[in-house]
PDB file of N, CA and C in Angstrom:
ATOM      1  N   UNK A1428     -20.114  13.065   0.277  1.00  0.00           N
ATOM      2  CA  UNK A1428     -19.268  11.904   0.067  1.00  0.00           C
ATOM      3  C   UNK A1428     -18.150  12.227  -0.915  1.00  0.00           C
ATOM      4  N   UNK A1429     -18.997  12.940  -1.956  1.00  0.00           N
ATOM      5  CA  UNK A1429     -17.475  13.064  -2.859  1.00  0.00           C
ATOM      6  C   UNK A1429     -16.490  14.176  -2.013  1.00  0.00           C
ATOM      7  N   UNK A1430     -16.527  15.050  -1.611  1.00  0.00           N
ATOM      8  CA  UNK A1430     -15.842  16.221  -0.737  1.00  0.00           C
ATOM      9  C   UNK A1430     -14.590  15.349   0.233  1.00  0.00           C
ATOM     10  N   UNK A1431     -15.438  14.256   0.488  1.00  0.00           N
ATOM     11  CA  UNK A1431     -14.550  13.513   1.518  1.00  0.00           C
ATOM     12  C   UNK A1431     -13.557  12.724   0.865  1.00  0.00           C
ATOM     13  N   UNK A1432     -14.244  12.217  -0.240  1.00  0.00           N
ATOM     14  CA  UNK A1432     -13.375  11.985  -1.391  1.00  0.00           C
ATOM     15  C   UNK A1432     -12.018  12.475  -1.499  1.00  0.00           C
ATOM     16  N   UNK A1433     -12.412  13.375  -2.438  1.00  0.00           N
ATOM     17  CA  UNK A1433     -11.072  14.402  -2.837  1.00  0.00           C
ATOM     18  C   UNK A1433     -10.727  14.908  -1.609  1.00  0.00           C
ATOM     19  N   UNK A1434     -11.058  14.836  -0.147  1.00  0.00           N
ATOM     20  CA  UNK A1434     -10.011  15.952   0.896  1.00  0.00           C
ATOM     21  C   UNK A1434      -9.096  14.331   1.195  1.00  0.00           C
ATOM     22  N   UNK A1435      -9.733  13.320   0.967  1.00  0.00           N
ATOM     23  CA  UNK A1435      -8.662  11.741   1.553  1.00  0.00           C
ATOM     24  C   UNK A1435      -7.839  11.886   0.184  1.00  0.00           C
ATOM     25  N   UNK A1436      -8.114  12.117  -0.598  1.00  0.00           N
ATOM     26  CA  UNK A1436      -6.889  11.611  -1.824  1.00  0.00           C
ATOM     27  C   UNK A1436      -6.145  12.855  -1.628  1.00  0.00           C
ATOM     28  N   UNK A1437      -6.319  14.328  -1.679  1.00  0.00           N
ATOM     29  CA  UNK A1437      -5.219  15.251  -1.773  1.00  0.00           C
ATOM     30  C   UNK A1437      -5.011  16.061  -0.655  1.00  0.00           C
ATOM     31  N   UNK A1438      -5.426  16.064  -0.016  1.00  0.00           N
ATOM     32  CA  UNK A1438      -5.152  16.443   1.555  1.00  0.00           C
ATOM     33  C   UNK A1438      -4.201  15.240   2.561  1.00  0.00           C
ATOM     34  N   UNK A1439      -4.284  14.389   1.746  1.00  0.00           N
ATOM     35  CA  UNK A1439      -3.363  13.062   2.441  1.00  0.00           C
ATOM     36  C   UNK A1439      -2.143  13.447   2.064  1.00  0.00           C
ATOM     37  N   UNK A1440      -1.029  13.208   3.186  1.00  0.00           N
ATOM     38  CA  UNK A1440       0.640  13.882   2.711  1.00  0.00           C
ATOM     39  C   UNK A1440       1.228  12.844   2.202  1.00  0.00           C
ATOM     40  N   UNK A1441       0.893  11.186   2.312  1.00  0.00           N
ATOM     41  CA  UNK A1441       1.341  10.320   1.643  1.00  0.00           C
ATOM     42  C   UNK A1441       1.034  10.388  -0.030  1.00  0.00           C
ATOM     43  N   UNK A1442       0.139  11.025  -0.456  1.00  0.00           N
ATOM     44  CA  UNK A1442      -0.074  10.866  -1.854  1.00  0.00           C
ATOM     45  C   UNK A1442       1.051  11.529  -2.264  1.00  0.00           C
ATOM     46  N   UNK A1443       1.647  12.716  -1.548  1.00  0.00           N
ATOM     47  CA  UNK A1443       2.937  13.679  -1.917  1.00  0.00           C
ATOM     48  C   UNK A1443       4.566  13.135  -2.062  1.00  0.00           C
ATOM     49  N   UNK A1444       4.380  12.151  -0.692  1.00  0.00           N
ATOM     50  CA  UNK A1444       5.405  11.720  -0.302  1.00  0.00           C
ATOM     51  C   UNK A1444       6.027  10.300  -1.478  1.00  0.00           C
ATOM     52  N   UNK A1445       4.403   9.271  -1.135  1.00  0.00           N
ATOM     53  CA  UNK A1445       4.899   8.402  -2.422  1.00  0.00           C
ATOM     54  C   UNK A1445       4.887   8.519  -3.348  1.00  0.00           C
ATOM     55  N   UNK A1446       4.163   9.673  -4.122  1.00  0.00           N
ATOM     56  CA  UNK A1446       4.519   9.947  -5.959  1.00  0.00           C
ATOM     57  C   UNK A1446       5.447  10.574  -6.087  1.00  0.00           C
ATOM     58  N   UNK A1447       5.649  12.196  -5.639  1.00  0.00           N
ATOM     59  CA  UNK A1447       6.504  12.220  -6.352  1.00  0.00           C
ATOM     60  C   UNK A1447       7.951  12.417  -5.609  1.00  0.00           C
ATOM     61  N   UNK A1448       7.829  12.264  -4.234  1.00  0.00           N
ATOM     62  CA  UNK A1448       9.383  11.666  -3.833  1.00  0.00           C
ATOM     63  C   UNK A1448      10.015  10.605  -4.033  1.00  0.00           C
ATOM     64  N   UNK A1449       9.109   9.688  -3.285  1.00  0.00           N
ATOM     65  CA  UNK A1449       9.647   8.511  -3.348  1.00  0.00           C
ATOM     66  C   UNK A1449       9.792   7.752  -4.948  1.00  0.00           C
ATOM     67  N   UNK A1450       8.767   7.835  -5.704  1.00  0.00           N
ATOM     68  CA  UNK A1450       8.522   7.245  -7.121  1.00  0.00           C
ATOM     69  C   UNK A1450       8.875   7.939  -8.169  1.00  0.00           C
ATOM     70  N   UNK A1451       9.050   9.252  -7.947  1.00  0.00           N
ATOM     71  CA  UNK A1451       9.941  10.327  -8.485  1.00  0.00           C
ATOM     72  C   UNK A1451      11.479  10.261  -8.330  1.00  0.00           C
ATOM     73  N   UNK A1452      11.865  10.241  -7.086  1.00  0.00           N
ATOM     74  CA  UNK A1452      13.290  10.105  -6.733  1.00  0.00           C
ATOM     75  C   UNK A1452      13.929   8.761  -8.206  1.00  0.00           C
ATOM     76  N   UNK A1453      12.729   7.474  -7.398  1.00  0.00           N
ATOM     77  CA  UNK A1453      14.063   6.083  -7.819  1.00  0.00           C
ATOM     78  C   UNK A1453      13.553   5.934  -9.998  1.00  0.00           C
ATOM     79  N   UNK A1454      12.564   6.899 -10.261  1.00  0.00           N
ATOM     80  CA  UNK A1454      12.623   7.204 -11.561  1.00  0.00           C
ATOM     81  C   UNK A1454      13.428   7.686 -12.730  1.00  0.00           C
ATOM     82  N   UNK A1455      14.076   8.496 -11.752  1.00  0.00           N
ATOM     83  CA  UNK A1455      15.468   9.038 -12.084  1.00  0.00           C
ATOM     84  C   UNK A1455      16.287   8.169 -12.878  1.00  0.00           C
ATOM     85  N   UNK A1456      16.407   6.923 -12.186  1.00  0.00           N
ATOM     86  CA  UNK A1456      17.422   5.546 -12.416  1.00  0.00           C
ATOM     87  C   UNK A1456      16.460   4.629 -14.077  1.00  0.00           C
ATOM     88  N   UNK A1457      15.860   5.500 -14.506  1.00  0.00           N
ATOM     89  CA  UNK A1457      15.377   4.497 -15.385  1.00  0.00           C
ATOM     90  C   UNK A1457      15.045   5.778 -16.555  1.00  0.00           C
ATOM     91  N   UNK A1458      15.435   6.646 -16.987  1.00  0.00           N
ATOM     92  CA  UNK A1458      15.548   7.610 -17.778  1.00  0.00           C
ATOM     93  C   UNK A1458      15.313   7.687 -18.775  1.00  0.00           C
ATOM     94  N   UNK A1459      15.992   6.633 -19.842  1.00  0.00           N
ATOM     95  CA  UNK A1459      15.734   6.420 -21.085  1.00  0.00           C
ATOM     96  C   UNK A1459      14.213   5.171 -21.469  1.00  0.00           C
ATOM     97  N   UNK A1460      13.875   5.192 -19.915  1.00  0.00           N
ATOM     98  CA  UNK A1460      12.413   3.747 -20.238  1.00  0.00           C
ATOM     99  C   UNK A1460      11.889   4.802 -19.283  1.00  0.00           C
ATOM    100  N   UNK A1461      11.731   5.777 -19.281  1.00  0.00           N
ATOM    101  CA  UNK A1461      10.687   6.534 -18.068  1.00  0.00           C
ATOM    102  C   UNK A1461       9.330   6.364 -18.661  1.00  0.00           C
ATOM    103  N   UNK A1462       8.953   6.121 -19.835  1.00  0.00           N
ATOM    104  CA  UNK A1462       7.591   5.718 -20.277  1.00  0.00           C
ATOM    105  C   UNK A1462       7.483   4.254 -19.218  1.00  0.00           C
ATOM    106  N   UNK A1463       7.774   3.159 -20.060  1.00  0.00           N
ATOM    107  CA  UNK A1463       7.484   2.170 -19.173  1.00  0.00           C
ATOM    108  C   UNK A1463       7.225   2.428 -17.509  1.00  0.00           C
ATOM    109  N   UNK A1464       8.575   2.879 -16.691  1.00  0.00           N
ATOM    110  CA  UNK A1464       8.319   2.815 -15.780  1.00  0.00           C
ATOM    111  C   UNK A1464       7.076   3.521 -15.114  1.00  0.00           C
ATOM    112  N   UNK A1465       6.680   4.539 -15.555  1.00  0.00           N
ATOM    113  CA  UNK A1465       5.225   4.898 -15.485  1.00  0.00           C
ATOM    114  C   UNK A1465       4.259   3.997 -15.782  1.00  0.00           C
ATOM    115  N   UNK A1466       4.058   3.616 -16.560  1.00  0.00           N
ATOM    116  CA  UNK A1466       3.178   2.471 -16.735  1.00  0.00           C
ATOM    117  C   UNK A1466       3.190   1.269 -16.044  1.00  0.00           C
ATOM    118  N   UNK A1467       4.180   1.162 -15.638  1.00  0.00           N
ATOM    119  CA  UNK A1467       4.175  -0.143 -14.551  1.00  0.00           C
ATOM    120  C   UNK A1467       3.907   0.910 -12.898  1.00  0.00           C
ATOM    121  N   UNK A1468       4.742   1.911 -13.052  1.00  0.00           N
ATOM    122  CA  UNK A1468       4.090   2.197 -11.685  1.00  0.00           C
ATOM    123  C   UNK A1468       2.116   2.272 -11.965  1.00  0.00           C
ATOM    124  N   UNK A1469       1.845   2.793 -12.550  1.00  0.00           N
ATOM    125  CA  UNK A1469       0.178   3.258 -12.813  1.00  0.00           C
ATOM    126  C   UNK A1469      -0.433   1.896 -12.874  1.00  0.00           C
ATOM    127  N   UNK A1470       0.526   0.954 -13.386  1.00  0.00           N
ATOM    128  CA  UNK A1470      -0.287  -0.848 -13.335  1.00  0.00           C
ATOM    129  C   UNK A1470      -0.355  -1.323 -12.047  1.00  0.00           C
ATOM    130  N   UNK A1471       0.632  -1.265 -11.389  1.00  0.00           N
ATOM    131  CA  UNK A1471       0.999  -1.488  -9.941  1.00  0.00           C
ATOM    132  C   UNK A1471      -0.237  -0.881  -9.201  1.00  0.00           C
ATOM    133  N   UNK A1472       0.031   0.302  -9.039  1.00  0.00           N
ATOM    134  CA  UNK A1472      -1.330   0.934  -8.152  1.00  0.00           C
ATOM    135  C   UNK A1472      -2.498   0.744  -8.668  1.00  0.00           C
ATOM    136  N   UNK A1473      -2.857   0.328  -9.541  1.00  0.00           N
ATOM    137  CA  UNK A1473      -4.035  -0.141  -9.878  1.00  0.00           C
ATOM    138  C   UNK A1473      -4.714  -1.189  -9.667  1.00  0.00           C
ATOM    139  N   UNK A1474      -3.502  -2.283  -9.892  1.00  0.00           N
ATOM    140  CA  UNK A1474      -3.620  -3.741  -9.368  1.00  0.00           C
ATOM    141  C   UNK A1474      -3.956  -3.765  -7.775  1.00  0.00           C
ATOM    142  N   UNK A1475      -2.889  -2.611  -7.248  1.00  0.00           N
ATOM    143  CA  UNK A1475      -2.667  -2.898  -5.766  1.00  0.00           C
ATOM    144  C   UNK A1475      -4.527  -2.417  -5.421  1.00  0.00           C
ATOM    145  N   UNK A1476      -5.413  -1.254  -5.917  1.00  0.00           N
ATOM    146  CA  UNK A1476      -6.031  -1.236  -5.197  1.00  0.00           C
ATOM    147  C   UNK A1476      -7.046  -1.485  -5.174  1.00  0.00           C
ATOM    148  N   UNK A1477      -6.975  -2.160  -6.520  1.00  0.00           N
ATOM    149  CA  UNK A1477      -8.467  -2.767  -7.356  1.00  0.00           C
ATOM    150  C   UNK A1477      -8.565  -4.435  -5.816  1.00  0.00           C
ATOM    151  N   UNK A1478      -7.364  -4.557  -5.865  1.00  0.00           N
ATOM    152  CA  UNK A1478      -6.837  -6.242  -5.245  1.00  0.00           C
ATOM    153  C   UNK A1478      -7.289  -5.714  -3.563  1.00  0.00           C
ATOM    154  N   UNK A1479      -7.240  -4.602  -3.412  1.00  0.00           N
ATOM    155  CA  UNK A1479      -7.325  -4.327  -2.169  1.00  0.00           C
ATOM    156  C   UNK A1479      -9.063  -4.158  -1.540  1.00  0.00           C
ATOM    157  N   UNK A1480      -9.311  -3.229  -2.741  1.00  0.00           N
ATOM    158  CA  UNK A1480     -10.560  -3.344  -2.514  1.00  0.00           C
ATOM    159  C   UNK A1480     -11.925  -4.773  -3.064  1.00  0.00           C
ATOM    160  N   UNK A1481     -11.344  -5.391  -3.681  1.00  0.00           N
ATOM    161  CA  UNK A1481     -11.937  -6.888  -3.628  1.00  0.00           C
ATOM    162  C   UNK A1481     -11.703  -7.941  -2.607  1.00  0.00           C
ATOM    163  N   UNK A1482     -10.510  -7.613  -2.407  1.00  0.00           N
ATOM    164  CA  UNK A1482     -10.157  -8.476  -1.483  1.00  0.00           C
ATOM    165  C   UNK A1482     -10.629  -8.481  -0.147  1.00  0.00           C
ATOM    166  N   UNK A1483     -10.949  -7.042   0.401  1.00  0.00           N
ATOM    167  CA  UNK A1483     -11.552  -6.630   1.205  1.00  0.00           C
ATOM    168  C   UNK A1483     -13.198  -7.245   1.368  1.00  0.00           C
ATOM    169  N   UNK A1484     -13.477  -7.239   0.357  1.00  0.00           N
ATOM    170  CA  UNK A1484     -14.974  -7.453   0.009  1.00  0.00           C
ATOM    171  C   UNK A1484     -15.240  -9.107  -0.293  1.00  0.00           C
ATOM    172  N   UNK A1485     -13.884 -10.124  -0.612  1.00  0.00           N
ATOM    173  CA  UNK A1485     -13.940 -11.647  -0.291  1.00  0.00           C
ATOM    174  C   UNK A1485     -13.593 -12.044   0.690  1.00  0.00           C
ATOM    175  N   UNK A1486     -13.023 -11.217   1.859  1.00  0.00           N
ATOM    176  CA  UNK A1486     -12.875 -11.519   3.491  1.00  0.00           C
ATOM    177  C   UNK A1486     -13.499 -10.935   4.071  1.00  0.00           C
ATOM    178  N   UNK A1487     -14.353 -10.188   3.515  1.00  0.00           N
ATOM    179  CA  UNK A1487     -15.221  -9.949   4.681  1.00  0.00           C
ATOM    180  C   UNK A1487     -16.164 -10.942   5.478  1.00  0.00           C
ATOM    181  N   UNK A1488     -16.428 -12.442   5.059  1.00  0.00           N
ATOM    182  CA  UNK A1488     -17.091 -13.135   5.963  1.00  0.00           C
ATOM    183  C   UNK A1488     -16.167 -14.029   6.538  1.00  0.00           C
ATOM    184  N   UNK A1489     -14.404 -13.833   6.624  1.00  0.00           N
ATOM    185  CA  UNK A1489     -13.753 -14.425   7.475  1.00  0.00           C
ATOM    186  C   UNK A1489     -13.179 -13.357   8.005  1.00  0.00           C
ATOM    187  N   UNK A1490     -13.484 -12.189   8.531  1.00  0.00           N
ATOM    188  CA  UNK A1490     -12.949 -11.198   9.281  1.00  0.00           C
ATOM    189  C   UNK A1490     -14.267 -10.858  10.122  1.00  0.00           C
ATOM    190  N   UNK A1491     -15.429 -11.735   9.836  1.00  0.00           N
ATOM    191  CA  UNK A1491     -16.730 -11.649  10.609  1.00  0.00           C
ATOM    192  C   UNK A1491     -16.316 -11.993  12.344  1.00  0.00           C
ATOM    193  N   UNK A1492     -15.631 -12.573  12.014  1.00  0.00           N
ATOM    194  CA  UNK A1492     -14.956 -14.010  13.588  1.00  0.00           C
ATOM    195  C   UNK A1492     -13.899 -12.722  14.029  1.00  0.00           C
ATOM    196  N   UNK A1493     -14.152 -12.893  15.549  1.00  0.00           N
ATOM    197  CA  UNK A1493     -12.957 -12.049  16.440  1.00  0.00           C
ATOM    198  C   UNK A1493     -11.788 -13.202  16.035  1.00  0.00           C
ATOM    199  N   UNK A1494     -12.019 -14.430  15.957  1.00  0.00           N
ATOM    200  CA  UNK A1494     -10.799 -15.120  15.937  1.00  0.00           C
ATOM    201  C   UNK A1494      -9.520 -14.724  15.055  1.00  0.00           C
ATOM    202  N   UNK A1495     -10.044 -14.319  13.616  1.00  0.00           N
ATOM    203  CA  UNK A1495      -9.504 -13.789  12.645  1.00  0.00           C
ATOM    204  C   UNK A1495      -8.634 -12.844  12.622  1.00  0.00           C
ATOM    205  N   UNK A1496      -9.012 -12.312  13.532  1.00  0.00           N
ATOM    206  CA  UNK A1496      -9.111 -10.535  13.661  1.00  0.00           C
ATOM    207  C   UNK A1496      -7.463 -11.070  14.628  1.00  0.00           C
ATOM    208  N   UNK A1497      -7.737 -11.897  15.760  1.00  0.00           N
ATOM    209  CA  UNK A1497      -6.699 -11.996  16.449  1.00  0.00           C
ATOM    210  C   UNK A1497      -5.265 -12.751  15.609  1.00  0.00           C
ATOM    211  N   UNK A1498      -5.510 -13.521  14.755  1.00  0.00           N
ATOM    212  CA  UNK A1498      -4.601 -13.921  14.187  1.00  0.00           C
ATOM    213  C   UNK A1498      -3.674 -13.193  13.646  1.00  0.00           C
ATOM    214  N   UNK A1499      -4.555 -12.050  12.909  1.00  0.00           N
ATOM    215  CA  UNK A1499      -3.963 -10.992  11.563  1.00  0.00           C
ATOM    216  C   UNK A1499      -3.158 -10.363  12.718  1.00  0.00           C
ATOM    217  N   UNK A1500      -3.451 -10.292  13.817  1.00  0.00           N
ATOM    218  CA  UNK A1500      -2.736  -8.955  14.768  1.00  0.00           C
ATOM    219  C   UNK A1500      -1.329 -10.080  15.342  1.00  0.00           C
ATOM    220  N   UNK A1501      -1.823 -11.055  15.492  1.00  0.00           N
ATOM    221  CA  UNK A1501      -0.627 -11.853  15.908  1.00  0.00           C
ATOM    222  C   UNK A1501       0.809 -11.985  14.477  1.00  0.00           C
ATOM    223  N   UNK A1502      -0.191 -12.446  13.692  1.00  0.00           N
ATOM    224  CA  UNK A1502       0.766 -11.960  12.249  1.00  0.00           C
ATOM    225  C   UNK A1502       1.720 -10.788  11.894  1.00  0.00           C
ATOM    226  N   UNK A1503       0.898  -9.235  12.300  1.00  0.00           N
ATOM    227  CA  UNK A1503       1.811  -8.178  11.750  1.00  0.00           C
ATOM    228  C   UNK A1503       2.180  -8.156  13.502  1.00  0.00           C
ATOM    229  N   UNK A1504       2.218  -8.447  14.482  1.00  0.00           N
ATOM    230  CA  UNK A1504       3.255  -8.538  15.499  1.00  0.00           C
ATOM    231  C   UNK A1504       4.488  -9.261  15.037  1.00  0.00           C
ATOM    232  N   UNK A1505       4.346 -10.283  14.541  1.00  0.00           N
ATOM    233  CA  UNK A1505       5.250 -10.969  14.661  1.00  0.00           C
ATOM    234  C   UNK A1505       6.518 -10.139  13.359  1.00  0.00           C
ATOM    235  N   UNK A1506       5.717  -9.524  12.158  1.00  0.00           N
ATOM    236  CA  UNK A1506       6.277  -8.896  11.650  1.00  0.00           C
ATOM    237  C   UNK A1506       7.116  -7.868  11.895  1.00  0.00           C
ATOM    238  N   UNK A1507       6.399  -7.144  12.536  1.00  0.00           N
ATOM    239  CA  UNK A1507       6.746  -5.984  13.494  1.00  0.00           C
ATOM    240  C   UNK A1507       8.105  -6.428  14.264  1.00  0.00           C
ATOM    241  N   UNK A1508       8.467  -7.499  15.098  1.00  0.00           N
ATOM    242  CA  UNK A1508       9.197  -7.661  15.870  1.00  0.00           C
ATOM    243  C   UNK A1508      10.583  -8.451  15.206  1.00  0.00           C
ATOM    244  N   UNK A1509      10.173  -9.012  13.929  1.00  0.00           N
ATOM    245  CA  UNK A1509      11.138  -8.983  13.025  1.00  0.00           C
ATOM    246  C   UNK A1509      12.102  -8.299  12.928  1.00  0.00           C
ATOM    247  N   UNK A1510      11.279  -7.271  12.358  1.00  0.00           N
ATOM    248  CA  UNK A1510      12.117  -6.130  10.996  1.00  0.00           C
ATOM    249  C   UNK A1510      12.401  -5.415  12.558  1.00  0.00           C
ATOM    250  N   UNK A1511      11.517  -4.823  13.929  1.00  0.00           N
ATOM    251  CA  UNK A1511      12.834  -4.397  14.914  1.00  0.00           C
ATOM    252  C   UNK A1511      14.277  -5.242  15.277  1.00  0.00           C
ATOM    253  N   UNK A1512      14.124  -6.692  15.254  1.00  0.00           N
ATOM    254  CA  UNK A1512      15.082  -7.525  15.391  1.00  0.00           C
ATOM    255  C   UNK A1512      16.261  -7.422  14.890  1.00  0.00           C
ATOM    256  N   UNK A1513      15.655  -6.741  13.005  1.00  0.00           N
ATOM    257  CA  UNK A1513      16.364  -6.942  12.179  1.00  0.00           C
ATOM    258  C   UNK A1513      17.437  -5.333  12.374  1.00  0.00           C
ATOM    259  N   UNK A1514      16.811  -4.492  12.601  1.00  0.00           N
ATOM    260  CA  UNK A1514      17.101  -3.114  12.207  1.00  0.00           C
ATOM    261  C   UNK A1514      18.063  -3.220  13.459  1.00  0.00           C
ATOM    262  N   UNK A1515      17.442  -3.866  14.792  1.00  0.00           N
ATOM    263  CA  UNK A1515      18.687  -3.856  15.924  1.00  0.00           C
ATOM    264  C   UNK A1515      20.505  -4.713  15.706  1.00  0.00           C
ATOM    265  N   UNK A1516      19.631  -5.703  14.832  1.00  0.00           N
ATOM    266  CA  UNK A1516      21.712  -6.310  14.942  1.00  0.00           C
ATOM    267  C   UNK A1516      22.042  -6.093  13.529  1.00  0.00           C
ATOM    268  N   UNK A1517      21.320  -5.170  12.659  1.00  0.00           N
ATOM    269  CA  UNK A1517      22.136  -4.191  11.735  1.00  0.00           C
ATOM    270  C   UNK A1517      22.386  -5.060  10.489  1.00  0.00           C
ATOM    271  N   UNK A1518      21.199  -6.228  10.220  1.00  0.00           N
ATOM    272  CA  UNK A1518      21.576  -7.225   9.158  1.00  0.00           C
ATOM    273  C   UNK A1518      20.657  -6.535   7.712  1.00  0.00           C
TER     274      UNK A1518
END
């Protein structure tokens, strides 16, 4: 379990991509507070996955229902067809 562990956290190319490109890149722009902004990024992901993984664990008896299940998919469709909407007439 732990093996699987560490090969999902650093064998994943997103851990590369969002630290230190992406969160690296727009860090740049904050130079003289690069403390802070570390700390809010490290608060952020923490929040995000502490929230993710509870949250997970207080829906799990309304994600019991196929009904649920169909909604959430109707939801990020509709998202989905948005942001293509959006990206097509260039707003």
């Amino acid at each position: 379990t732990l093996l699987t562990c560490l090969a999902l956290t650093w064998l994943n190319p997103h851990v590369y991509l969002d630290t230190v490109l992406l969160i690296g890149s727009i860090s740049t722009q904050y130079d003289p507070n690069a403390l802070w902004f570390g700390l809010g990024a490290v608060t952020s992901s923490f929040t995000f996955f502490f929230s993710l993984g509870y949250g997970a664990r207080l829906l799990a008896p309304v994600f019991a229902r196929p009904r649920a299940w169909q909604v959430l998919d109707v939801g990020i469709g509709i998202v989905m067809w948005a942001l293509a909407a959006k990206l097509l007439v260039g707003v």
